[in-house]
Structures are given as structure tokens and as C-alpha cells.
PDB file of C-alpha atoms in Angstrom:
ATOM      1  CA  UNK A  84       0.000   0.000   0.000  1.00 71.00           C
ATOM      2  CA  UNK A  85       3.132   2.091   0.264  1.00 75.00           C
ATOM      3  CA  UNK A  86       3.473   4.903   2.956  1.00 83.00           C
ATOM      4  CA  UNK A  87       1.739   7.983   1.363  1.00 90.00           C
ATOM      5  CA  UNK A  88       3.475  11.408   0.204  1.00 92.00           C
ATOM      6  CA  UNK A  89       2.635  14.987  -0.755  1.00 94.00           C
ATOM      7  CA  UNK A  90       1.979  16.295  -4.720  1.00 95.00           C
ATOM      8  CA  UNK A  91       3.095  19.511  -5.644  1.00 96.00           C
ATOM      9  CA  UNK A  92       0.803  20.389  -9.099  1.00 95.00           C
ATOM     10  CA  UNK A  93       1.209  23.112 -11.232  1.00 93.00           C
ATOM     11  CA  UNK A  94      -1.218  23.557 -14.274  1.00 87.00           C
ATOM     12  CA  UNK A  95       0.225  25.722 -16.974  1.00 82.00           C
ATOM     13  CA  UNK A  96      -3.074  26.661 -18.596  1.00 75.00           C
ATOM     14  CA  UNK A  97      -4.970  27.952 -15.406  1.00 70.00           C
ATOM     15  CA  UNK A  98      -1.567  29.122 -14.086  1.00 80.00           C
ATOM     16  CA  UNK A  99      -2.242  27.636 -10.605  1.00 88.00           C
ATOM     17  CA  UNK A 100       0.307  25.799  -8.042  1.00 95.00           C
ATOM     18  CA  UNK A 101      -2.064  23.497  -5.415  1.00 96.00           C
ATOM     19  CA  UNK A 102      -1.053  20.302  -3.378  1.00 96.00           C
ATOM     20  CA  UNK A 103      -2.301  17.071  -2.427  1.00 96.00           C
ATOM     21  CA  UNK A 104      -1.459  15.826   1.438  1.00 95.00           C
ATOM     22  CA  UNK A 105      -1.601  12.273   1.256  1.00 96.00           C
ATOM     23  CA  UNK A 106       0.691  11.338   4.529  1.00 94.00           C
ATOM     24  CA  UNK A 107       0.035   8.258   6.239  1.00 93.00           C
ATOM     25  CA  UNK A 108      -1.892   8.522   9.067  1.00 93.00           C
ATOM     26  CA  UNK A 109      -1.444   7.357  12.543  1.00 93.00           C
ATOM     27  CA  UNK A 110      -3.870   4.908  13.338  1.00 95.00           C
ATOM     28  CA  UNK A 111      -6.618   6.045  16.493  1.00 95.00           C
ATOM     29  CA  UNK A 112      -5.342   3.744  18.951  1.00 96.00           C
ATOM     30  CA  UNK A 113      -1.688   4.901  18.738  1.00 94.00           C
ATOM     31  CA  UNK A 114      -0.468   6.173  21.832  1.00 92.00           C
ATOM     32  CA  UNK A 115       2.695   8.339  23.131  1.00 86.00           C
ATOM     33  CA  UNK A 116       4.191   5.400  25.133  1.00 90.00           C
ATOM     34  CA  UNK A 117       3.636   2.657  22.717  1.00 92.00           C
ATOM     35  CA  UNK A 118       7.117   2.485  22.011  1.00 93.00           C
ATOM     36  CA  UNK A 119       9.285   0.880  25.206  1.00 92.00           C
ATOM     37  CA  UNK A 120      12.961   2.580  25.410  1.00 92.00           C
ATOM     38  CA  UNK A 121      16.011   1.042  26.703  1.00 93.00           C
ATOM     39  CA  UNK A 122      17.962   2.492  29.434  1.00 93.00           C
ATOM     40  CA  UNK A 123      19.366   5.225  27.316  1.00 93.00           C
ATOM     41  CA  UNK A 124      16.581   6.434  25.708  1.00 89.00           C
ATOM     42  CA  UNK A 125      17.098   4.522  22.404  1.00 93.00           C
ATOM     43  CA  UNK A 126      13.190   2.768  21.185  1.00 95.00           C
ATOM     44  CA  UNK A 127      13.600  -0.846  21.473  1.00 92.00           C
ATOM     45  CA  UNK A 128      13.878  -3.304  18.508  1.00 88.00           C
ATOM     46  CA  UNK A 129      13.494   0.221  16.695  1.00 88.00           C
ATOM     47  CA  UNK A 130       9.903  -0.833  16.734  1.00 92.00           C
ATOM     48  CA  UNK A 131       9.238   3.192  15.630  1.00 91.00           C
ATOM     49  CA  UNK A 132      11.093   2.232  12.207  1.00 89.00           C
ATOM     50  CA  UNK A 133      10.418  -1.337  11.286  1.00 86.00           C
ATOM     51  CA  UNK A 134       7.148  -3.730  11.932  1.00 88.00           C
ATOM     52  CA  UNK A 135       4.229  -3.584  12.316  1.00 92.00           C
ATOM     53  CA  UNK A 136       3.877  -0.919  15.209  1.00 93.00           C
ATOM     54  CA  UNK A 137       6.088   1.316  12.963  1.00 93.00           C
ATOM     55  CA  UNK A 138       3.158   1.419  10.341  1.00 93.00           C
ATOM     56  CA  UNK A 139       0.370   3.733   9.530  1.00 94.00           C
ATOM     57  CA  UNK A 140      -2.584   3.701   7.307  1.00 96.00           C
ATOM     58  CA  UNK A 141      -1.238   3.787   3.620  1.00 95.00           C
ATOM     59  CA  UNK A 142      -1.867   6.848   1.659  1.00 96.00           C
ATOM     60  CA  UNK A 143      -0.313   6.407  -1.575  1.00 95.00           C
ATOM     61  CA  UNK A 144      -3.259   5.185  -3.138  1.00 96.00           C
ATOM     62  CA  UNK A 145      -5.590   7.625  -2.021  1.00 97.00           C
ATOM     63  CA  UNK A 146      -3.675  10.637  -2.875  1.00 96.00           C
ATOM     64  CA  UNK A 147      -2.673   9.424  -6.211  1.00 95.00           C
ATOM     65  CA  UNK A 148      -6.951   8.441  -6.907  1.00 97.00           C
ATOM     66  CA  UNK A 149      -7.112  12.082  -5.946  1.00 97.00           C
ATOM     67  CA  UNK A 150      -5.077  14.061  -8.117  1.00 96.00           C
ATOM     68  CA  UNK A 151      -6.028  11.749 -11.139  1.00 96.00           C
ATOM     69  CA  UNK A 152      -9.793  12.616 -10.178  1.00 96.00           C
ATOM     70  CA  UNK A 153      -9.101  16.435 -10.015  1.00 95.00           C
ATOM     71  CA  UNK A 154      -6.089  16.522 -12.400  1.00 94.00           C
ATOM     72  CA  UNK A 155      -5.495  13.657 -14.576  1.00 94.00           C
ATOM     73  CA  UNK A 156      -6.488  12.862 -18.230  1.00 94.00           C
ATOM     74  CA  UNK A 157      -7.242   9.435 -18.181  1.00 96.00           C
ATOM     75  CA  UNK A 158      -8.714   6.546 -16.143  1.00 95.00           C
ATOM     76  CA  UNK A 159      -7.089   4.998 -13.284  1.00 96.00           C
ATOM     77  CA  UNK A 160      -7.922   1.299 -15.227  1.00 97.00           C
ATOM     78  CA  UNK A 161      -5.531   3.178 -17.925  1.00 97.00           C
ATOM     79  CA  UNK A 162      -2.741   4.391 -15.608  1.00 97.00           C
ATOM     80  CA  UNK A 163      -2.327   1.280 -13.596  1.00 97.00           C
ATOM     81  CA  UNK A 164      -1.789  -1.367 -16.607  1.00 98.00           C
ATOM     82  CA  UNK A 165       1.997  -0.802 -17.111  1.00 98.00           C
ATOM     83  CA  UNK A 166       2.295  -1.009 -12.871  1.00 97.00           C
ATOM     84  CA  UNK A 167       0.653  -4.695 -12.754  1.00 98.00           C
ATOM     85  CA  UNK A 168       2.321  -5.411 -15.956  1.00 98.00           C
ATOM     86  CA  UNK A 169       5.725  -4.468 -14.405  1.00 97.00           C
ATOM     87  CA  UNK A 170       4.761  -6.468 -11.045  1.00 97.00           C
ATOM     88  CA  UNK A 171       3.720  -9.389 -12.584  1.00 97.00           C
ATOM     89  CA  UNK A 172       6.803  -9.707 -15.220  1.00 98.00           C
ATOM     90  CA  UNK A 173       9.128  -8.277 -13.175  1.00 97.00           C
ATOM     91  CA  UNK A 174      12.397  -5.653 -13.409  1.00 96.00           C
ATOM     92  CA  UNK A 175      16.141  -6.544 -13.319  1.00 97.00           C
ATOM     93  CA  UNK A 176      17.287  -5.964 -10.203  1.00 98.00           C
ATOM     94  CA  UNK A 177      19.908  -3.185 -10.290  1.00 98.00           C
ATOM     95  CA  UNK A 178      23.275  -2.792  -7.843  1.00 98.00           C
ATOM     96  CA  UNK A 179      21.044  -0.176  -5.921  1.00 97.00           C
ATOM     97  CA  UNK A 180      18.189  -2.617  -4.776  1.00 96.00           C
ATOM     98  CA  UNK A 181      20.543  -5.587  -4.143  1.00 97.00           C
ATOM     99  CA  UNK A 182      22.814  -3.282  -1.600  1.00 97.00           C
ATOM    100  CA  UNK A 183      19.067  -1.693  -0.407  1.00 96.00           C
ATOM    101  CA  UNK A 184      18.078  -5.213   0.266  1.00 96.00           C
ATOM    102  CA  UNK A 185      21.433  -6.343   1.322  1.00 97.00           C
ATOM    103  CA  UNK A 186      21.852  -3.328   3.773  1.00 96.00           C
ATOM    104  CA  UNK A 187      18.135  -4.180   5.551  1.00 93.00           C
ATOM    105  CA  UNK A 188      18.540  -7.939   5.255  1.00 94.00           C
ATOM    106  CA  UNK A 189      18.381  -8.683   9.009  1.00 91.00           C
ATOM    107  CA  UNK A 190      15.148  -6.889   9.679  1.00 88.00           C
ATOM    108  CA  UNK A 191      13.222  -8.776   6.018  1.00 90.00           C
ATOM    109  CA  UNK A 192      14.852 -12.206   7.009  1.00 91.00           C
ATOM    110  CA  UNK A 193      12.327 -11.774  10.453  1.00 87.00           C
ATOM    111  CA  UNK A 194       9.094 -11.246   7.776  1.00 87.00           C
ATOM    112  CA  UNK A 195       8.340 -14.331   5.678  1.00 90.00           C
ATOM    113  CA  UNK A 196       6.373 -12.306   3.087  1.00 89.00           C
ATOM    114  CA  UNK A 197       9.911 -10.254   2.349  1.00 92.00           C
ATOM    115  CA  UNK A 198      11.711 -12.752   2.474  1.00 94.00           C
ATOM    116  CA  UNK A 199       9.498 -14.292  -0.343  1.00 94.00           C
ATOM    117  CA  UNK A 200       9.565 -11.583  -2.268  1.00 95.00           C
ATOM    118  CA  UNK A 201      13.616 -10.560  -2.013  1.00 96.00           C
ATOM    119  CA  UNK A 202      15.407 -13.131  -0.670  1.00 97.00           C
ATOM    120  CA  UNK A 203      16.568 -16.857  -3.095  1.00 94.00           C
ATOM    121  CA  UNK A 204      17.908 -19.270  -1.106  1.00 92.00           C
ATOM    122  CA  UNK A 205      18.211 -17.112   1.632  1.00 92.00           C
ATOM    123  CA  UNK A 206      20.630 -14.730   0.383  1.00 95.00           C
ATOM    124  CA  UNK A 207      19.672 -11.246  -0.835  1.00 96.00           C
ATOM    125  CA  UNK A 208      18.613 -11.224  -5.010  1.00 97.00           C
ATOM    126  CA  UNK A 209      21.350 -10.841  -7.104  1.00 97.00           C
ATOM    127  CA  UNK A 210      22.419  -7.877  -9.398  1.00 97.00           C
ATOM    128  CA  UNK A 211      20.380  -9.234 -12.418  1.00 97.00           C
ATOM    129  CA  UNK A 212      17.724 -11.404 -11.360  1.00 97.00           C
ATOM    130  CA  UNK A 213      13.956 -10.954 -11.938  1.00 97.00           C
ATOM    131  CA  UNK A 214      12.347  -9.476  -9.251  1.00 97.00           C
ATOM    132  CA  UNK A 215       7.983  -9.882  -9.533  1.00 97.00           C
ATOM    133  CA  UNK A 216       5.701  -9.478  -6.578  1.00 97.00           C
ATOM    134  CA  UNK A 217       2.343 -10.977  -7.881  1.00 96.00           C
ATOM    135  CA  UNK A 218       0.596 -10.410  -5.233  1.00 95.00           C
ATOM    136  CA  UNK A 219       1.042  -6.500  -5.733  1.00 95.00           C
ATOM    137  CA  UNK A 220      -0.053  -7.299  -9.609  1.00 97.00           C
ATOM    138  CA  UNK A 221      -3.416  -9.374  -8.225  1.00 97.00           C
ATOM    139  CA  UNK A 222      -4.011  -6.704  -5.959  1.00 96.00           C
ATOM    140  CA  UNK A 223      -3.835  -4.059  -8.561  1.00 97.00           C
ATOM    141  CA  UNK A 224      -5.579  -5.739 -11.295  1.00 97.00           C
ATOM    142  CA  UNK A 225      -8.737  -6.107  -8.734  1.00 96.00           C
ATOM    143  CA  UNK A 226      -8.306  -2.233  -8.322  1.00 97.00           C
ATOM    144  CA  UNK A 227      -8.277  -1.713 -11.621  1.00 97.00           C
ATOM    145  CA  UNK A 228     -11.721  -3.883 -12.402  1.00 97.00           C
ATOM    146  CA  UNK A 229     -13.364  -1.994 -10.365  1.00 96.00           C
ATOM    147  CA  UNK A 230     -11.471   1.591 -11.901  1.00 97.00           C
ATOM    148  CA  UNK A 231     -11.209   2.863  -8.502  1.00 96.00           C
ATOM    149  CA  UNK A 232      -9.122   2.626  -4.985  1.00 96.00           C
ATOM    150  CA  UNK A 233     -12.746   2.152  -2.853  1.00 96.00           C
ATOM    151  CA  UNK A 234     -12.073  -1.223  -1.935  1.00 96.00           C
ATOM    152  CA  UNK A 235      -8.332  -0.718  -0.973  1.00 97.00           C
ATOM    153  CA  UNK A 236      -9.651   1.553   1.892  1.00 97.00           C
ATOM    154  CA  UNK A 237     -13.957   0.288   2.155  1.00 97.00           C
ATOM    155  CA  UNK A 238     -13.662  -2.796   0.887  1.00 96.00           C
ATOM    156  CA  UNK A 239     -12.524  -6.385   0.826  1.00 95.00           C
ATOM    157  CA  UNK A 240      -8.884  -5.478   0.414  1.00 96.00           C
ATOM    158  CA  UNK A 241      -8.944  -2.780   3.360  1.00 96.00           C
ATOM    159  CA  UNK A 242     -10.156  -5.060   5.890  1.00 97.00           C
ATOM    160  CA  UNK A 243      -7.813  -8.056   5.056  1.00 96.00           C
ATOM    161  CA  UNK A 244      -4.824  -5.370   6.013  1.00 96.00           C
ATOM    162  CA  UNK A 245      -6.664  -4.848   8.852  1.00 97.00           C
ATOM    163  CA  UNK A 246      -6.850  -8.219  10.095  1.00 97.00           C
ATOM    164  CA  UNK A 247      -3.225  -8.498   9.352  1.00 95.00           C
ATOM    165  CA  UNK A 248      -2.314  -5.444  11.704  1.00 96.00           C
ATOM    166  CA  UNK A 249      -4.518  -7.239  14.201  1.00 96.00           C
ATOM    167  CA  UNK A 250      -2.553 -11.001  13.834  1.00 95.00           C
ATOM    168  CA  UNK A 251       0.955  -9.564  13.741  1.00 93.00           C
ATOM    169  CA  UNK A 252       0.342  -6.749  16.904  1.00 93.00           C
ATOM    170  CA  UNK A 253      -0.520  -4.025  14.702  1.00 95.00           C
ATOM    171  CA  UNK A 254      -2.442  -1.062  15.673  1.00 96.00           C
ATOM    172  CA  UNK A 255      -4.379   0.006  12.268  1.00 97.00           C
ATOM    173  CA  UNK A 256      -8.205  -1.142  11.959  1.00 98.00           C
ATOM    174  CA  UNK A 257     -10.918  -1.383   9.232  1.00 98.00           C
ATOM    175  CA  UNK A 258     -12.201   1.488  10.998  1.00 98.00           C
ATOM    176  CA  UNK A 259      -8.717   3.502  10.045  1.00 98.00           C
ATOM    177  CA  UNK A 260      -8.750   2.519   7.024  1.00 97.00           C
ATOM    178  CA  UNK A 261     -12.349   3.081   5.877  1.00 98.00           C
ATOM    179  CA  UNK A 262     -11.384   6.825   7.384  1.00 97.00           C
ATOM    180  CA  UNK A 263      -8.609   7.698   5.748  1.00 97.00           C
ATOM    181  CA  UNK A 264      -8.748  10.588   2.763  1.00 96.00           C
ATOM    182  CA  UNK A 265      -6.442  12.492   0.807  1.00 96.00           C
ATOM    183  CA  UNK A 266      -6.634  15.793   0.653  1.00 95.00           C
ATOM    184  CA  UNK A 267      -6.186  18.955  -1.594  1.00 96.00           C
ATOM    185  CA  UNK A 268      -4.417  21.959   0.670  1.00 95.00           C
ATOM    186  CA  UNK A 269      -2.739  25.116  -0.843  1.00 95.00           C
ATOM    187  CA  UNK A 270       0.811  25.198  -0.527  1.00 96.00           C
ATOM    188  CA  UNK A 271       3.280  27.138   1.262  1.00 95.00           C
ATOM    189  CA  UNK A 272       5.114  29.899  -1.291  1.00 96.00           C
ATOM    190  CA  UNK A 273       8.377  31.028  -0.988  1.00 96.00           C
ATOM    191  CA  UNK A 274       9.686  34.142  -2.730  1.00 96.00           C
ATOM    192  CA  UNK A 275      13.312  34.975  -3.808  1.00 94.00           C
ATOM    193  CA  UNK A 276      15.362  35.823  -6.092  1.00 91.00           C
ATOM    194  CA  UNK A 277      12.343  36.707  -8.984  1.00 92.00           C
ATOM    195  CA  UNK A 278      11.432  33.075  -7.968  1.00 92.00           C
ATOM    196  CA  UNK A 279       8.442  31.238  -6.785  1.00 93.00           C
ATOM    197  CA  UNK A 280       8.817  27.976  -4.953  1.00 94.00           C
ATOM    198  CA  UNK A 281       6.240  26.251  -4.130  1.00 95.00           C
ATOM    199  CA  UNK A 282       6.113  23.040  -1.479  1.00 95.00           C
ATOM    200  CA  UNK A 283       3.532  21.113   0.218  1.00 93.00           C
ATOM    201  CA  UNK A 284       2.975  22.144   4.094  1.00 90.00           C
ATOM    202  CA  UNK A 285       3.647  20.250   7.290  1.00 88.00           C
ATOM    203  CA  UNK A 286       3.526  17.197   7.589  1.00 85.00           C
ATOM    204  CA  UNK A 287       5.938  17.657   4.487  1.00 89.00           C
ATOM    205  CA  UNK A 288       9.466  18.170   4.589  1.00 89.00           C
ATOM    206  CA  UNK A 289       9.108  21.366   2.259  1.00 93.00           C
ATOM    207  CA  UNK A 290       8.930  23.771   5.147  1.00 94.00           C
ATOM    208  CA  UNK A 291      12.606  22.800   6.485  1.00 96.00           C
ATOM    209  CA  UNK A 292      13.101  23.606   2.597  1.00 95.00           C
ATOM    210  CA  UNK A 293      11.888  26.782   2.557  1.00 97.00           C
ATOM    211  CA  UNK A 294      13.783  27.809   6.509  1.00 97.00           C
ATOM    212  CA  UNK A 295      16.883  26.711   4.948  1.00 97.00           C
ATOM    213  CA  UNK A 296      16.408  29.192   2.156  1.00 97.00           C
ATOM    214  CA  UNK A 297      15.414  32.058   4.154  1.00 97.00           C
ATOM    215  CA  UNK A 298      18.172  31.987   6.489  1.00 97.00           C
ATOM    216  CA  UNK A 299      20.511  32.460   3.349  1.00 96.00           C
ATOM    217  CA  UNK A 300      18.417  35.147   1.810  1.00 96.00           C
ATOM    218  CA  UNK A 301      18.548  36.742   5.264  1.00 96.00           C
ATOM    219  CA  UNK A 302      22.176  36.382   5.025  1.00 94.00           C
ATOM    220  CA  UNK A 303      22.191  37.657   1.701  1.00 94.00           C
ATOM    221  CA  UNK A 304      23.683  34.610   0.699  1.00 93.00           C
ATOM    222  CA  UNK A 305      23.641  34.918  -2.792  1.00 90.00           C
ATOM    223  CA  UNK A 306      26.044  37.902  -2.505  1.00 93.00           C
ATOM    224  CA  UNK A 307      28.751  36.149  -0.550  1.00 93.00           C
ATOM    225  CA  UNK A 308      31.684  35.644  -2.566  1.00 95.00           C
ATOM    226  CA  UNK A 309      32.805  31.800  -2.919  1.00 95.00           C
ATOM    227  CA  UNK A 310      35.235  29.980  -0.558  1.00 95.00           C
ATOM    228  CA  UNK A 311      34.469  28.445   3.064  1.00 95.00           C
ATOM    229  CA  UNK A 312      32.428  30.891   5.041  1.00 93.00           C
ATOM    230  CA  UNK A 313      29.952  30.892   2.030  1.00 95.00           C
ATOM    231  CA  UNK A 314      29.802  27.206   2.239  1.00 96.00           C
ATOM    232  CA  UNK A 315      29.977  27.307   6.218  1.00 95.00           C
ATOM    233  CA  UNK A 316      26.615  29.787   6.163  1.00 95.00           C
ATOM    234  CA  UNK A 317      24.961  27.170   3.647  1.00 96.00           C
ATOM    235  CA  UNK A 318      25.933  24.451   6.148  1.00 97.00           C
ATOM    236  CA  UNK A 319      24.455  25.924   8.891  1.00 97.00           C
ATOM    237  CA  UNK A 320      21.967  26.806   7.307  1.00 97.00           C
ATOM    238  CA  UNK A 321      20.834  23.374   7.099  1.00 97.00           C
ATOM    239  CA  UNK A 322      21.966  22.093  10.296  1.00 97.00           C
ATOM    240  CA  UNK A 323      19.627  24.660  11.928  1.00 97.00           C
ATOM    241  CA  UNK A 324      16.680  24.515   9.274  1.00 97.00           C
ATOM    242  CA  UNK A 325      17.133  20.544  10.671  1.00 96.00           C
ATOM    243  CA  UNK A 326      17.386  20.950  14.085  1.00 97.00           C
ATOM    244  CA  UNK A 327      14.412  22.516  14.206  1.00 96.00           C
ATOM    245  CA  UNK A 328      12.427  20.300  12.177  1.00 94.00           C
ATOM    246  CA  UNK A 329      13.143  17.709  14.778  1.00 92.00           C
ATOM    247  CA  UNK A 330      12.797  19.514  17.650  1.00 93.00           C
ATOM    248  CA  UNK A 331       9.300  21.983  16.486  1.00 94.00           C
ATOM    249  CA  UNK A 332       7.680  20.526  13.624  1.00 92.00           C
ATOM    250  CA  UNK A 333       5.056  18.178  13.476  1.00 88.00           C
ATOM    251  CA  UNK A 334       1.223  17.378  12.523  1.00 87.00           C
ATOM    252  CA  UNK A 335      -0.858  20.577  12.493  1.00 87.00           C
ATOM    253  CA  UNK A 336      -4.043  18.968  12.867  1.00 85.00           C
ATOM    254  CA  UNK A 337      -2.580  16.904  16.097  1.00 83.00           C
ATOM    255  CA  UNK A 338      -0.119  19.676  17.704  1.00 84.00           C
ATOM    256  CA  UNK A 339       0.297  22.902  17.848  1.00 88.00           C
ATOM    257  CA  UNK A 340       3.508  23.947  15.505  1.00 86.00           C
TER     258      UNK A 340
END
């Protein structure tokens, strides 16, 4: 179901810039101590970053159903075919993936479905052999019958996620999912420089972005001649844009940024 994401569009004939906020979603029963820490504060079995606890309700799906409904040109039967074609024939699997896979490998070994799908005789997949996930492709090509993402989130395929979440300690429900929506929200605009730039909001990652840039146009940056303070101001720049992020930043609709 994938994670979910933000869309930037911008639509050259109505000259308009607007975004889509399809984020996953924490599920209702999460909680601000579900996580146990060790003695030093780390989360243990990094159950915040990998399993099942780690996972929200996917928006992928939703936001992309979105923007084709508002946006798009053609059906979503017609934009899926070459995705179940791909997942059912499978891609060469490139010196990126196999390190990817390679690099995670002690975490997918744990999940038998990942291990399935990446693993041959329990080593990683080789630079060069055919990776397919049919299930995705089956999946997909009962999405596509029915020219819609309904059932992914109200339907048949919705609740069987559900029940998974529930068998492997999971949090998400049939109730989350049936909930979830994407969204169309107007995006944040930064000006400098004769320049536009447009991002999604929070919870997006464009507003670090656009921090990072107005620290250096506050610095009048682009003035700076080259050489290692100009490149130290850019640095911090970031750092502090960062810092912040982690520190300040998080869901509007659940705290107060």
C-alpha cells in the first residue's frame, strides 16, 4: 500500500500551483508510550522504524486516486496497466536494490512475506535477477476492475490489512482505514530571487526547505563571494533549518507547531 506522500501540481493553462497531502496517518489507537525505550533512551527493537507498530494507514493510493480525479487525463484502469504489468513480469534488479536489500537484510529475514519476495535461497537477489511481486499485480488488477481505490480503503482489500495489523500486533483497523482521505491543501510559497517555490505544508518536509532558504536570503547569501564561510553559512543553514524540524515541527491537525 506504500506509505503515502505529498503532490506539488502546477497547471500551466490555469496558471495555478495546489497540493495534495496524502501522509500516512497514525492509526486512532496509537499512543505516546507505545514504544518501550532502553535504558538510554534509544526505542527498542526500533519498533518506531520497522514492523508492524512502525506502520500507519497507507496513503499512496488515495492521494494518487485524488489528483487523477481532479487533475489527470485518463482513467485509473488506464494508468495502472503498465504497474501490474511491471509487477507481474518483473524488473532486473539493479546494484542499488541488491545493496538496499542487502543493507536491511536482518530486519526482512524476520518477515516471511519479504523474504518471499527478495530473498533466493536465503541470500539477498542478485544484481540481475527478476524481481515480480504478484501479489502487488493481483491486488492491482482487482483495483483496476473496479477503476477505482474504494475497496483498498472500504472494501474487501482494506479489511484483510486490517486483520493483518490485528494477527501480527498491529495497531491500524478497518475502521482507520475506511477513514482515511487524501486531501487537496494550498501550498506554502516562498519568494526569492524573482522566484516562486512552491512546497507542500507540514507534515511535508518542504517547510525545512523553505527555513533553509530564508536563512541564506537573510544572510544575503547569494552575494557572498565563494570559498568556506559561504559554504559554512549554507551548512548551517541546514543544520539549523534541521534541528528545528526535529525539535518543532510536526502534525498541524494533532499539535500545535
Amino acid at each position: 500500500g506504500g506509505y503515502g506522500g505529498h503532490l506539488v501540481i502546477a497547471l500551466k493553462d490555469r496558471r495555478q500551483v495546489t497540493a495534495i497531502d496524502f501522509n500516512s496517518s497514525a492509526p486512532r489507537a496509537a499512543r505516546p508510550d507505545m514504544f518501550q525505550r532502553t535504558a538510554t533512551g534509544e526505542v527498542r527493537d526500533d519498533a518506531n522504524a520497522r514492523g508492524w507498530l512502525a506502520a500507519g494507514v497507507p496513503g499512496i493510493l488515495a492521494g494518487l486516486q485524488l489528483a487523477l480525479d481532479r487533475y489527470g487525463t485518463k482513467s485509473f484502469r488506464e494508468v495502472v496497466a503498465p504497474a501490474i504489468q511491471i509487477a507481474r513480469e518483473g524488473v532486473p534488479v539493479a546494484e542499488p536494490l541488491h545493496r538496499a536489500i542487502t543493507t536491511v537484510s536482518p530486519w526482512m529475514r524476520r518477515d516471511a512475506a519479504s523474504a518471499r519476495l527478495y530473498f533466493r535461497d536465503g541470500e539477498p537477489l542478485p544484481v540481475g535477477a527478476v524481481y515480480r511481486n504478484p501479489d502487488l499485480a493481483a491486488m492491482l488488477e482487482a483495483l483496476a476492475a473496479d477503476n477505482s481505490v474504494e475497496s483498498f480503503y472500504r472494501g474487501e482489500i482494506g479489511r484483510r490489512i486490517a486483520a493483518a495489523f490485528q494477527k501480527n500486533g498491529g495497531l491500524v483497523t478497518a475502521e482507520d482505514m475506511a477513514a482515511y482521505r487524501a486531501r487537496e491543501i494550498a501550498p506554502l510559497v516562498f519568494h526569492w530571487r524573482g522566484c516562486a517555490i512552491h512546497t507542500a505544508p507540514l507534515a511535508a518536509g518542504g517547510l525545512t526547505v523553505l527555513q533553509a532558504l530564508g536563512t541564506l536570503k537573510a544572510l544575503e547569501w547569494e552575494s557572498r563571494p565563494a570559498g568556506a564561510a559561504r559554504t559554512h553559512a549554507f551548512v548551517e543553514a541546514l543544520r539549523l533549518a534541521w534541528a528545528d524540524r526535529l525539535q518543532l515541527l510536526g502534525d498541524p491537525d494533532k499539535a500545535t507547531v
